[in-house]
Amino acid sequence: MGTATARNSSTATAWRNWAGNVTATPTRVVTPASVGELQETVRRAVEDGLRVKAVGTGHSFTAAAATDGVLVRPQALTGIRSIDRAAGTVTVAAGTALKDLNRTLAAEGLSLTNMGDIMEQTVSGATSTGTHGTGRDSASIAAQIRALELVTADGSVLTCSEKENPEVFAAARVGIGALGIVTAITFAVEPLFFLTAREEPMGFDRVTAEFEEHFAENEHFEFYWFPHTGNCNTKRNNRSQGPAAPPGPVSGWIEDELLSNGLFQAVNSLGRAVPATIPSIARVASRALSARTYTDIPYKVFTSPRRVRFVEMEYALPREAVVGALRELRATVDRSRLRISFPVEVRTAPADDITLSTASGRDTAYIAVHMYKGTPYQAYFTAAEHIFTSHGGRPHWGKVHTRDAEYFSRVYPRFGEFTALRDRLDPDRVFGNDYLRRVLGA
């Protein structure tokens, strides 16, 4: 207990998320160095009548981790606990960053099957909010979980898997921080493999007309549409025999650093200052893209650096609805006075069996809209959300949305199953906050 107390922050310190659109001032901040210290932190918070929230790297755009009580930083709970090559699993502490997990696995000749395009998040933060990449057959990071360990509201440690506490396992893989604080995750892994990425500019009309064909023919297909233009950039990732043939240092720097970060930052800053310039900039920028093909290990293909800060909304739609919804979004932007400097991203995921996964029970496609940090985003996001909800869309738990428990009870057939489990595990809402009250109900 002495160590836990020593790691407490005695003065209230404001916390801010990565995008800067969410802030909170907790009563105290704790960085437990062991599961035992975390258990003591939860018990002490209950004694003091305070709520508890764990926060990762703050990459969520919602207030899912915000609290005026005890803010737990799990960054000292890191590292690989064990690798079971026979079972094809790795058990990792919850505060481990995805980038560290990916690099460690690669050094061991192993890899996750699929992942998102950013790897700054902690493994618990990414899975708890349903972070995903794109895949025809392989699903979100949470769908690759084989077991979980979490500290519950009474300070005890609960483990779950398909065989042990299966009803908790069904829900806690995407738990939004409502069921407890995750302390360890066991992921399914496989021998390291190569992916060949093929990036190619393509017209909006062609991409949307051929969407199902591209989806069926590629293990991982995604594309970006540049608002105010008829231009898209497509990316197809498929397994290959190798060998590694990464982008050359110069071309890789031009694409990933200059165009995607440095020049993109400058363009967005100009667009924020002079919105009227955005459509012409978008036309020039989208035409500047060129095709390229490269091969590398998975995390070097799936992920890329994101240094230009933004705010994001993303909705999961039934896959058959995504093309129609995207065409509606384009028509809405074209007839409006909106000026959008960020491309719109479209990805896919197969149905999974996680209670509140955005792909729960249905084959899914995602549409993500973004706005540059500091730019008013409400009008654009409101228009987009109106389209997405008309198709029964489910918002990403960690990205901007305005939906509430009443809406979720309609778009998630198993919503009541989750809230009943929450009532059992956390009846006093030790892990509650304003965001959870809105999305799950009181």
CSV table of C-alpha atoms in Angstrom, one decimal:
chain,number,residue,atom,x,y,z
A,1,MET,CA,0.0,0.0,0.0
A,2,GLY,CA,2.9,2.3,0.7
A,3,THR,CA,4.1,2.1,-2.9
A,4,ALA,CA,0.6,2.8,-4.2
A,5,THR,CA,0.4,5.9,-2.0
A,6,ALA,CA,3.8,7.1,-3.1
A,7,ARG,CA,2.7,6.9,-6.7
A,8,ASN,CA,-0.4,9.0,-6.1
A,9,SER,CA,-0.5,12.5,-7.5
A,10,SER,CA,-1.7,14.7,-4.5
A,11,THR,CA,-2.6,17.7,-6.6
A,12,ALA,CA,-5.4,17.8,-9.1
A,13,THR,CA,-3.9,17.8,-12.6
A,14,ALA,CA,-6.0,18.4,-15.7
A,15,TRP,CA,-5.9,15.5,-18.2
A,16,ARG,CA,-6.3,16.2,-21.9
A,17,ASN,CA,-6.8,13.6,-24.7
A,18,TRP,CA,-4.6,13.4,-27.8
A,19,ALA,CA,-7.0,15.5,-29.9
A,20,GLY,CA,-7.4,18.1,-27.2
A,21,ASN,CA,-11.3,18.0,-27.4
A,22,VAL,CA,-11.7,16.3,-24.0
A,23,THR,CA,-10.4,17.4,-20.6
A,24,ALA,CA,-10.9,16.3,-17.0
A,25,THR,CA,-9.6,17.2,-13.6
A,26,PRO,CA,-9.4,14.0,-11.4
A,27,THR,CA,-9.1,14.2,-7.7
A,28,ARG,CA,-6.0,12.1,-7.8
A,29,VAL,CA,-3.9,10.3,-10.4
A,30,VAL,CA,-2.4,6.8,-9.7
A,31,THR,CA,0.1,4.8,-11.6
A,32,PRO,CA,0.1,1.3,-10.1
A,33,ALA,CA,3.1,-0.8,-10.7
A,34,SER,CA,1.4,-4.1,-10.0
A,35,VAL,CA,-2.1,-5.7,-10.2
A,36,GLY,CA,-2.0,-5.7,-6.4
A,37,GLU,CA,-1.5,-2.0,-6.3
A,38,LEU,CA,-4.3,-1.5,-8.7
A,39,GLN,CA,-6.6,-3.6,-6.5
A,40,GLU,CA,-5.7,-1.4,-3.5
A,41,THR,CA,-6.3,1.7,-5.6
A,42,VAL,CA,-9.9,0.5,-6.5
A,43,ARG,CA,-10.6,-0.5,-2.9
A,44,ARG,CA,-9.4,2.9,-1.5
A,45,ALA,CA,-11.4,4.8,-4.1
A,46,VAL,CA,-14.5,3.0,-3.0
A,47,GLU,CA,-13.8,3.8,0.6
A,48,ASP,CA,-13.4,7.5,-0.3
A,49,GLY,CA,-16.6,7.5,-2.4
A,50,LEU,CA,-14.7,8.2,-5.6
A,51,ARG,CA,-15.2,6.7,-9.1
A,52,VAL,CA,-12.3,5.2,-10.9
A,53,LYS,CA,-11.3,5.3,-14.6
A,54,ALA,CA,-8.2,4.0,-16.4
A,55,VAL,CA,-6.8,6.0,-19.2
A,56,GLY,CA,-4.3,4.8,-21.9
A,57,THR,CA,-2.6,7.2,-24.3
A,58,GLY,CA,-5.8,9.4,-24.8
A,59,HIS,CA,-6.4,8.4,-28.4
A,60,SER,CA,-10.1,8.2,-27.8
A,61,PHE,CA,-12.1,11.2,-29.1
A,62,THR,CA,-14.9,10.6,-26.5
A,63,ALA,CA,-14.9,11.2,-22.8
A,64,ALA,CA,-14.8,7.4,-22.2
A,65,ALA,CA,-11.9,7.7,-19.8
A,66,ALA,CA,-12.7,11.1,-18.2
A,67,THR,CA,-13.3,11.3,-14.5
A,68,ASP,CA,-13.4,13.7,-11.5
A,69,GLY,CA,-12.4,10.8,-9.2
A,70,VAL,CA,-9.3,8.6,-9.5
A,71,LEU,CA,-7.6,8.5,-12.8
A,72,VAL,CA,-5.5,5.3,-13.2
A,73,ARG,CA,-2.6,5.4,-15.6
A,74,PRO,CA,-1.6,1.8,-16.5
A,75,GLN,CA,1.7,2.7,-18.2
A,76,ALA,CA,3.7,0.9,-15.4
A,77,LEU,CA,1.7,-2.3,-16.1
A,78,THR,CA,3.5,-3.2,-19.3
A,79,GLY,CA,5.4,-6.0,-21.0
A,80,ILE,CA,4.9,-9.6,-22.3
A,81,ARG,CA,3.9,-12.0,-19.5
A,82,SER,CA,4.2,-15.1,-21.5
A,83,ILE,CA,4.3,-16.6,-25.0
A,84,ASP,CA,2.7,-20.0,-25.7
A,85,ARG,CA,3.8,-21.1,-29.1
A,86,ALA,CA,1.9,-24.4,-29.0
A,87,ALA,CA,-1.3,-22.6,-28.3
A,88,GLY,CA,-0.5,-19.7,-30.6
A,89,THR,CA,-1.1,-17.1,-27.9
A,90,VAL,CA,0.7,-14.2,-26.1
A,91,THR,CA,-0.3,-12.7,-22.8
A,92,VAL,CA,0.5,-9.0,-22.3
A,93,ALA,CA,0.0,-6.5,-19.5
A,94,ALA,CA,-2.7,-4.0,-20.3
A,95,GLY,CA,-0.7,-0.9,-20.3
A,96,THR,CA,1.6,-2.1,-23.1
A,97,ALA,CA,1.5,0.0,-26.2
A,98,LEU,CA,0.5,-1.7,-29.4
A,99,LYS,CA,3.8,-0.5,-31.0
A,100,ASP,CA,5.8,-2.3,-28.3
A,101,LEU,CA,3.7,-5.4,-28.6
A,102,ASN,CA,4.1,-5.5,-32.4
A,103,ARG,CA,7.9,-5.0,-32.3
A,104,THR,CA,8.3,-7.6,-29.6
A,105,LEU,CA,6.2,-10.2,-31.4
A,106,ALA,CA,8.1,-9.5,-34.7
A,107,ALA,CA,11.4,-10.2,-32.9
A,108,GLU,CA,9.9,-13.5,-31.7
A,109,GLY,CA,8.8,-14.4,-35.2
A,110,LEU,CA,5.1,-13.8,-34.4
A,111,SER,CA,2.3,-11.4,-35.3
A,112,LEU,CA,-1.3,-10.4,-34.7
A,113,THR,CA,-3.5,-11.4,-37.7
A,114,ASN,CA,-4.9,-7.9,-38.2
A,115,MET,CA,-4.5,-4.4,-36.7
A,116,GLY,CA,-5.6,-0.8,-37.0
A,117,ASP,CA,-3.5,1.9,-38.7
A,118,ILE,CA,-2.3,3.6,-35.5
A,119,MET,CA,-0.3,1.7,-32.9
A,120,GLU,CA,0.3,4.4,-30.2
A,121,GLN,CA,-2.6,3.1,-28.1
A,122,THR,CA,-2.3,0.7,-25.1
A,123,VAL,CA,-3.6,-2.8,-25.8
A,124,SER,CA,-6.4,-2.3,-23.2
A,125,GLY,CA,-7.5,1.1,-24.5
A,126,ALA,CA,-7.5,-0.1,-28.2
A,127,THR,CA,-9.5,-3.3,-27.5
A,128,SER,CA,-11.9,-1.7,-25.0
A,129,THR,CA,-13.2,0.8,-27.5
A,130,GLY,CA,-13.3,-1.7,-30.5
A,131,THR,CA,-10.3,-0.4,-32.5
A,132,HIS,CA,-10.0,-2.2,-35.8
A,133,GLY,CA,-8.3,-2.2,-39.2
A,134,THR,CA,-9.8,-3.6,-42.4
A,135,GLY,CA,-10.4,-7.2,-43.3
A,136,ARG,CA,-12.5,-9.6,-45.4
A,137,ASP,CA,-12.0,-12.5,-43.0
A,138,SER,CA,-9.9,-11.2,-40.1
A,139,ALA,CA,-11.6,-8.9,-37.6
A,140,SER,CA,-10.8,-6.3,-34.9
A,141,ILE,CA,-8.0,-6.4,-32.4
A,142,ALA,CA,-10.6,-7.4,-29.7
A,143,ALA,CA,-11.8,-10.3,-31.8
A,144,GLN,CA,-8.3,-11.7,-31.5
A,145,ILE,CA,-8.5,-11.9,-27.7
A,146,ARG,CA,-8.5,-15.4,-26.2
A,147,ALA,CA,-8.6,-14.4,-22.5
A,148,LEU,CA,-8.8,-11.4,-20.3
A,149,GLU,CA,-8.0,-10.4,-16.7
A,150,LEU,CA,-9.6,-7.5,-15.0
A,151,VAL,CA,-10.0,-5.9,-11.6
A,152,THR,CA,-13.7,-5.5,-10.7
A,153,ALA,CA,-15.5,-3.0,-8.5
A,154,ASP,CA,-14.9,-5.0,-5.3
A,155,GLY,CA,-11.1,-5.0,-5.9
A,156,SER,CA,-10.9,-8.6,-6.9
A,157,VAL,CA,-9.3,-10.1,-10.0
A,158,LEU,CA,-11.5,-11.9,-12.5
A,159,THR,CA,-10.3,-13.9,-15.4
A,160,CYS,CA,-12.4,-14.8,-18.4
A,161,SER,CA,-12.3,-16.8,-21.6
A,162,GLU,CA,-14.6,-18.9,-23.7
A,163,LYS,CA,-14.4,-21.5,-21.0
A,164,GLU,CA,-14.0,-19.4,-17.8
A,165,ASN,CA,-16.7,-16.8,-17.1
A,166,PRO,CA,-17.8,-16.9,-20.7
A,167,GLU,CA,-20.6,-14.3,-20.3
A,168,VAL,CA,-18.0,-11.8,-19.1
A,169,PHE,CA,-15.6,-12.7,-21.9
A,170,ALA,CA,-18.4,-12.1,-24.5
A,171,ALA,CA,-18.8,-8.6,-23.2
A,172,ALA,CA,-15.4,-7.5,-21.7
A,173,ARG,CA,-13.4,-7.7,-24.9
A,174,VAL,CA,-15.1,-4.4,-25.9
A,175,GLY,CA,-16.1,-3.3,-22.4
A,176,ILE,CA,-15.8,0.5,-22.8
A,177,GLY,CA,-14.3,0.6,-19.3
A,178,ALA,CA,-17.7,-0.2,-17.8
A,179,LEU,CA,-17.0,-3.7,-16.3
A,180,GLY,CA,-13.7,-3.2,-14.6
A,181,ILE,CA,-10.1,-2.3,-15.3
A,182,VAL,CA,-8.3,-4.7,-17.7
A,183,THR,CA,-4.9,-5.8,-16.4
A,184,ALA,CA,-3.9,-8.4,-18.9
A,185,ILE,CA,-4.9,-9.7,-22.3
A,186,THR,CA,-4.2,-13.0,-24.1
A,187,PHE,CA,-4.1,-12.6,-27.9
A,188,ALA,CA,-4.1,-15.2,-30.6
A,189,VAL,CA,-1.0,-14.8,-32.6
A,190,GLU,CA,0.5,-16.6,-35.6
A,191,PRO,CA,3.9,-17.0,-37.3
A,192,LEU,CA,5.2,-13.8,-38.8
A,193,PHE,CA,4.1,-13.4,-42.4
A,194,PHE,CA,4.5,-10.9,-45.3
A,195,LEU,CA,2.0,-8.6,-46.8
A,196,THR,CA,2.2,-7.0,-50.1
A,197,ALA,CA,0.5,-3.6,-50.2
A,198,ARG,CA,-0.8,-2.1,-53.5
A,199,GLU,CA,-1.8,1.5,-53.3
A,200,GLU,CA,-3.5,3.0,-56.3
A,201,PRO,CA,-5.5,6.2,-57.1
A,202,MET,CA,-9.0,5.4,-58.5
A,203,GLY,CA,-12.1,7.5,-59.3
A,204,PHE,CA,-14.9,7.7,-56.8
A,205,ASP,CA,-17.5,6.3,-59.3
A,206,ARG,CA,-15.3,3.3,-60.1
A,207,VAL,CA,-14.4,2.4,-56.5
A,208,THR,CA,-18.0,2.6,-55.4
A,209,ALA,CA,-19.3,0.6,-58.4
A,210,GLU,CA,-16.6,-2.1,-57.8
A,211,PHE,CA,-16.6,-2.1,-54.0
A,212,GLU,CA,-17.9,-5.6,-53.5
A,213,GLU,CA,-15.5,-6.9,-56.1
A,214,HIS,CA,-12.5,-5.3,-54.4
A,215,PHE,CA,-13.7,-6.5,-51.1
A,216,ALA,CA,-14.1,-10.1,-52.3
A,217,GLU,CA,-10.7,-10.2,-54.1
A,218,ASN,CA,-8.5,-8.9,-51.3
A,219,GLU,CA,-7.8,-9.9,-47.7
A,220,HIS,CA,-7.6,-6.3,-46.6
A,221,PHE,CA,-9.2,-3.6,-48.8
A,222,GLU,CA,-9.7,0.1,-47.9
A,223,PHE,CA,-10.0,3.4,-49.6
A,224,TYR,CA,-10.0,7.1,-49.0
A,225,TRP,CA,-12.2,9.6,-50.8
A,226,PHE,CA,-11.1,13.3,-51.0
A,227,PRO,CA,-14.1,15.5,-50.4
A,228,HIS,CA,-14.7,18.2,-53.1
A,229,THR,CA,-13.2,15.8,-55.7
A,230,GLY,CA,-14.1,12.6,-57.5
A,231,ASN,CA,-10.8,11.1,-56.5
A,232,CYS,CA,-9.9,8.2,-54.1
A,233,ASN,CA,-6.8,6.3,-53.1
A,234,THR,CA,-7.2,2.6,-52.6
A,235,LYS,CA,-5.1,0.2,-50.6
A,236,ARG,CA,-5.1,-3.6,-51.0
A,237,ASN,CA,-3.0,-5.7,-48.6
A,238,ASN,CA,-2.6,-9.4,-49.3
A,239,ARG,CA,-0.3,-12.1,-47.9
A,240,SER,CA,2.7,-13.0,-50.0
A,241,GLN,CA,5.8,-15.2,-49.8
A,242,GLY,CA,8.1,-12.2,-49.5
A,243,PRO,CA,10.9,-11.3,-49.3
A,244,ALA,CA,10.5,-7.9,-47.7
A,245,ALA,CA,10.7,-5.1,-50.2
A,246,PRO,CA,9.8,-2.0,-48.2
A,247,PRO,CA,9.4,1.4,-49.8
A,248,GLY,CA,12.8,3.0,-50.5
A,249,PRO,CA,14.0,5.5,-47.9
A,250,VAL,CA,13.3,8.5,-50.2
A,251,SER,CA,9.9,7.4,-51.6
A,252,GLY,CA,8.9,6.2,-48.2
A,253,TRP,CA,9.8,9.5,-46.6
A,254,ILE,CA,8.0,11.4,-49.4
A,255,GLU,CA,4.7,9.4,-49.0
A,256,ASP,CA,4.7,8.8,-45.2
A,257,GLU,CA,6.3,11.9,-43.8
A,258,LEU,CA,6.2,14.7,-46.3
A,259,LEU,CA,2.8,14.1,-47.9
A,260,SER,CA,1.0,12.3,-45.0
A,261,ASN,CA,2.4,14.4,-42.2
A,262,GLY,CA,4.5,17.5,-43.0
A,263,LEU,CA,2.8,18.8,-46.1
A,264,PHE,CA,-0.6,17.6,-44.9
A,265,GLN,CA,-0.1,19.6,-41.7
A,266,ALA,CA,0.7,22.8,-43.7
A,267,VAL,CA,-2.2,22.3,-46.0
A,268,ASN,CA,-4.6,21.8,-43.1
A,269,SER,CA,-3.3,24.9,-41.3
A,270,LEU,CA,-3.9,26.9,-44.5
A,271,GLY,CA,-7.4,25.4,-44.9
A,272,ARG,CA,-8.2,26.3,-41.3
A,273,ALA,CA,-7.1,29.9,-41.8
A,274,VAL,CA,-8.7,30.3,-45.3
A,275,PRO,CA,-11.4,27.6,-45.8
A,276,ALA,CA,-12.2,28.8,-49.3
A,277,THR,CA,-8.8,27.3,-50.4
A,278,ILE,CA,-9.7,23.8,-49.4
A,279,PRO,CA,-11.5,22.5,-52.5
A,280,SER,CA,-8.8,23.6,-54.9
A,281,ILE,CA,-6.1,22.2,-52.5
A,282,ALA,CA,-8.0,18.9,-52.3
A,283,ARG,CA,-8.1,18.6,-56.1
A,284,VAL,CA,-4.4,19.2,-56.5
A,285,ALA,CA,-3.4,16.9,-53.5
A,286,SER,CA,-5.6,14.0,-54.6
A,287,ARG,CA,-4.2,14.1,-58.1
A,288,ALA,CA,-0.6,14.2,-56.7
A,289,LEU,CA,-0.9,10.6,-55.4
A,290,SER,CA,0.8,7.9,-57.4
A,291,ALA,CA,0.6,4.1,-57.3
A,292,ARG,CA,3.1,2.1,-55.4
A,293,THR,CA,3.6,-1.5,-54.3
A,294,TYR,CA,5.7,-2.8,-51.4
A,295,THR,CA,6.1,-5.8,-49.2
A,296,ASP,CA,6.9,-6.0,-45.5
A,297,ILE,CA,5.9,-7.7,-42.2
A,298,PRO,CA,2.3,-6.9,-41.0
A,299,TYR,CA,2.7,-4.0,-38.6
A,300,LYS,CA,4.9,-2.1,-41.1
A,301,VAL,CA,2.2,-2.4,-43.7
A,302,PHE,CA,-1.0,-2.0,-41.6
A,303,THR,CA,0.2,1.0,-39.5
A,304,SER,CA,1.6,4.4,-40.3
A,305,PRO,CA,2.6,7.5,-38.3
A,306,ARG,CA,-0.2,10.0,-37.6
A,307,ARG,CA,1.3,13.3,-36.5
A,308,VAL,CA,-1.4,15.7,-37.9
A,309,ARG,CA,-4.0,16.0,-35.1
A,310,PHE,CA,-7.6,15.7,-35.8
A,311,VAL,CA,-11.1,14.9,-34.5
A,312,GLU,CA,-12.9,11.9,-35.9
A,313,MET,CA,-16.3,10.3,-36.1
A,314,GLU,CA,-16.7,6.7,-37.4
A,315,TYR,CA,-19.8,4.6,-37.9
A,316,ALA,CA,-20.1,0.9,-38.6
A,317,LEU,CA,-22.8,0.1,-41.2
A,318,PRO,CA,-24.2,-3.1,-42.6
A,319,ARG,CA,-21.7,-3.8,-45.4
A,320,GLU,CA,-24.4,-3.7,-48.1
A,321,ALA,CA,-25.3,-0.1,-47.0
A,322,VAL,CA,-21.9,1.5,-47.2
A,323,VAL,CA,-21.8,2.5,-50.8
A,324,GLY,CA,-25.2,4.2,-50.7
A,325,ALA,CA,-24.3,6.0,-47.5
A,326,LEU,CA,-21.0,7.2,-48.9
A,327,ARG,CA,-22.8,8.5,-52.1
A,328,GLU,CA,-25.3,10.3,-49.8
A,329,LEU,CA,-22.3,11.9,-47.9
A,330,ARG,CA,-20.7,13.1,-51.1
A,331,ALA,CA,-24.0,14.6,-52.3
A,332,THR,CA,-24.4,16.3,-48.9
A,333,VAL,CA,-20.9,17.8,-49.0
A,334,ASP,CA,-21.3,18.9,-52.6
A,335,ARG,CA,-24.5,20.9,-52.0
A,336,SER,CA,-23.3,22.4,-48.8
A,337,ARG,CA,-20.9,25.2,-47.8
A,338,LEU,CA,-18.8,22.7,-45.8
A,339,ARG,CA,-15.1,22.7,-46.5
A,340,ILE,CA,-13.5,19.4,-45.7
A,341,SER,CA,-9.7,19.0,-45.8
A,342,PHE,CA,-9.4,15.4,-44.5
A,343,PRO,CA,-10.1,12.4,-46.7
A,344,VAL,CA,-13.0,10.0,-45.7
A,345,GLU,CA,-11.9,6.5,-44.9
A,346,VAL,CA,-13.8,3.3,-45.7
A,347,ARG,CA,-12.9,-0.1,-44.2
A,348,THR,CA,-14.5,-3.5,-43.6
A,349,ALA,CA,-14.8,-6.2,-40.9
A,350,PRO,CA,-16.5,-9.6,-40.8
A,351,ALA,CA,-19.2,-10.3,-38.2
A,352,ASP,CA,-18.0,-11.2,-34.7
A,353,ASP,CA,-19.6,-12.5,-31.5
A,354,ILE,CA,-18.6,-9.7,-29.1
A,355,THR,CA,-21.6,-8.2,-27.3
A,356,LEU,CA,-21.0,-4.5,-28.1
A,357,SER,CA,-18.5,-4.8,-30.9
A,358,THR,CA,-19.5,-2.5,-33.8
A,359,ALA,CA,-19.4,-5.6,-36.0
A,360,SER,CA,-21.4,-7.8,-33.6
A,361,GLY,CA,-23.6,-10.2,-35.5
A,362,ARG,CA,-23.2,-8.5,-38.9
A,363,ASP,CA,-20.8,-8.1,-41.8
A,364,THR,CA,-19.7,-4.5,-41.5
A,365,ALA,CA,-18.2,-1.6,-43.4
A,366,TYR,CA,-17.0,1.6,-41.7
A,367,ILE,CA,-17.1,5.2,-42.8
A,368,ALA,CA,-14.8,7.6,-40.9
A,369,VAL,CA,-14.9,11.4,-41.2
A,370,HIS,CA,-12.3,13.7,-39.8
A,371,MET,CA,-11.7,17.4,-39.2
A,372,TYR,CA,-8.4,19.1,-38.5
A,373,LYS,CA,-7.8,19.9,-34.8
A,374,GLY,CA,-9.2,23.3,-34.0
A,375,THR,CA,-11.6,23.4,-37.0
A,376,PRO,CA,-15.3,23.5,-36.2
A,377,TYR,CA,-16.5,20.0,-36.9
A,378,GLN,CA,-20.1,20.0,-35.6
A,379,ALA,CA,-21.9,20.9,-38.8
A,380,TYR,CA,-20.1,18.2,-40.9
A,381,PHE,CA,-20.3,15.5,-38.2
A,382,THR,CA,-24.0,16.2,-37.6
A,383,ALA,CA,-24.8,15.9,-41.3
A,384,ALA,CA,-22.7,12.7,-41.6
A,385,GLU,CA,-24.3,11.2,-38.4
A,386,HIS,CA,-27.8,11.8,-39.8
A,387,ILE,CA,-26.9,9.7,-42.8
A,388,PHE,CA,-25.2,6.9,-40.8
A,389,THR,CA,-28.0,6.5,-38.3
A,390,SER,CA,-30.5,6.3,-41.1
A,391,HIS,CA,-28.8,3.1,-42.0
A,392,GLY,CA,-28.7,1.6,-38.5
A,393,GLY,CA,-25.1,2.7,-38.0
A,394,ARG,CA,-23.2,2.0,-34.8
A,395,PRO,CA,-20.6,4.6,-33.8
A,396,HIS,CA,-17.1,3.7,-32.8
A,397,TRP,CA,-17.1,3.8,-28.9
A,398,GLY,CA,-13.9,5.9,-28.9
A,399,LYS,CA,-14.9,8.5,-31.6
A,400,VAL,CA,-17.2,11.5,-31.6
A,401,HIS,CA,-20.9,10.7,-31.7
A,402,THR,CA,-24.2,11.9,-30.1
A,403,ARG,CA,-26.0,8.6,-29.6
A,404,ASP,CA,-27.5,7.4,-26.3
A,405,ALA,CA,-28.6,4.2,-24.5
A,406,GLU,CA,-32.0,4.3,-26.1
A,407,TYR,CA,-30.5,4.4,-29.6
A,408,PHE,CA,-28.0,1.6,-28.8
A,409,SER,CA,-30.7,-0.6,-27.4
A,410,ARG,CA,-32.2,-0.6,-30.9
A,411,VAL,CA,-29.0,-1.2,-33.0
A,412,TYR,CA,-27.4,-3.8,-30.7
A,413,PRO,CA,-29.6,-6.9,-30.2
A,414,ARG,CA,-27.5,-7.9,-27.2
A,415,PHE,CA,-27.4,-4.5,-25.5
A,416,GLY,CA,-29.5,-5.6,-22.6
A,417,GLU,CA,-27.2,-8.5,-22.0
A,418,PHE,CA,-24.3,-6.1,-21.6
A,419,THR,CA,-26.1,-3.7,-19.2
A,420,ALA,CA,-27.4,-6.7,-17.1
A,421,LEU,CA,-23.8,-7.9,-16.7
A,422,ARG,CA,-22.7,-4.3,-15.8
A,423,ASP,CA,-25.4,-4.3,-13.1
A,424,ARG,CA,-24.0,-7.5,-11.6
A,425,LEU,CA,-20.3,-6.6,-11.8
A,426,ASP,CA,-20.5,-2.9,-10.9
A,427,PRO,CA,-23.9,-2.1,-9.3
A,428,ASP,CA,-22.6,1.0,-7.6
A,429,ARG,CA,-21.0,2.4,-10.8
A,430,VAL,CA,-17.5,2.6,-9.4
A,431,PHE,CA,-16.3,2.7,-13.0
A,432,GLY,CA,-19.0,5.0,-14.2
A,433,ASN,CA,-18.7,8.5,-15.7
A,434,ASP,CA,-20.9,10.9,-17.7
A,435,TYR,CA,-20.1,9.2,-21.0
A,436,LEU,CA,-21.1,5.7,-19.8
A,437,ARG,CA,-24.3,7.2,-18.3
A,438,ARG,CA,-25.2,8.5,-21.7
A,439,VAL,CA,-24.4,5.4,-23.8
A,440,LEU,CA,-25.4,2.7,-21.3
A,441,GLY,CA,-28.0,4.4,-19.2
A,442,ALA,CA,-28.1,5.1,-15.5
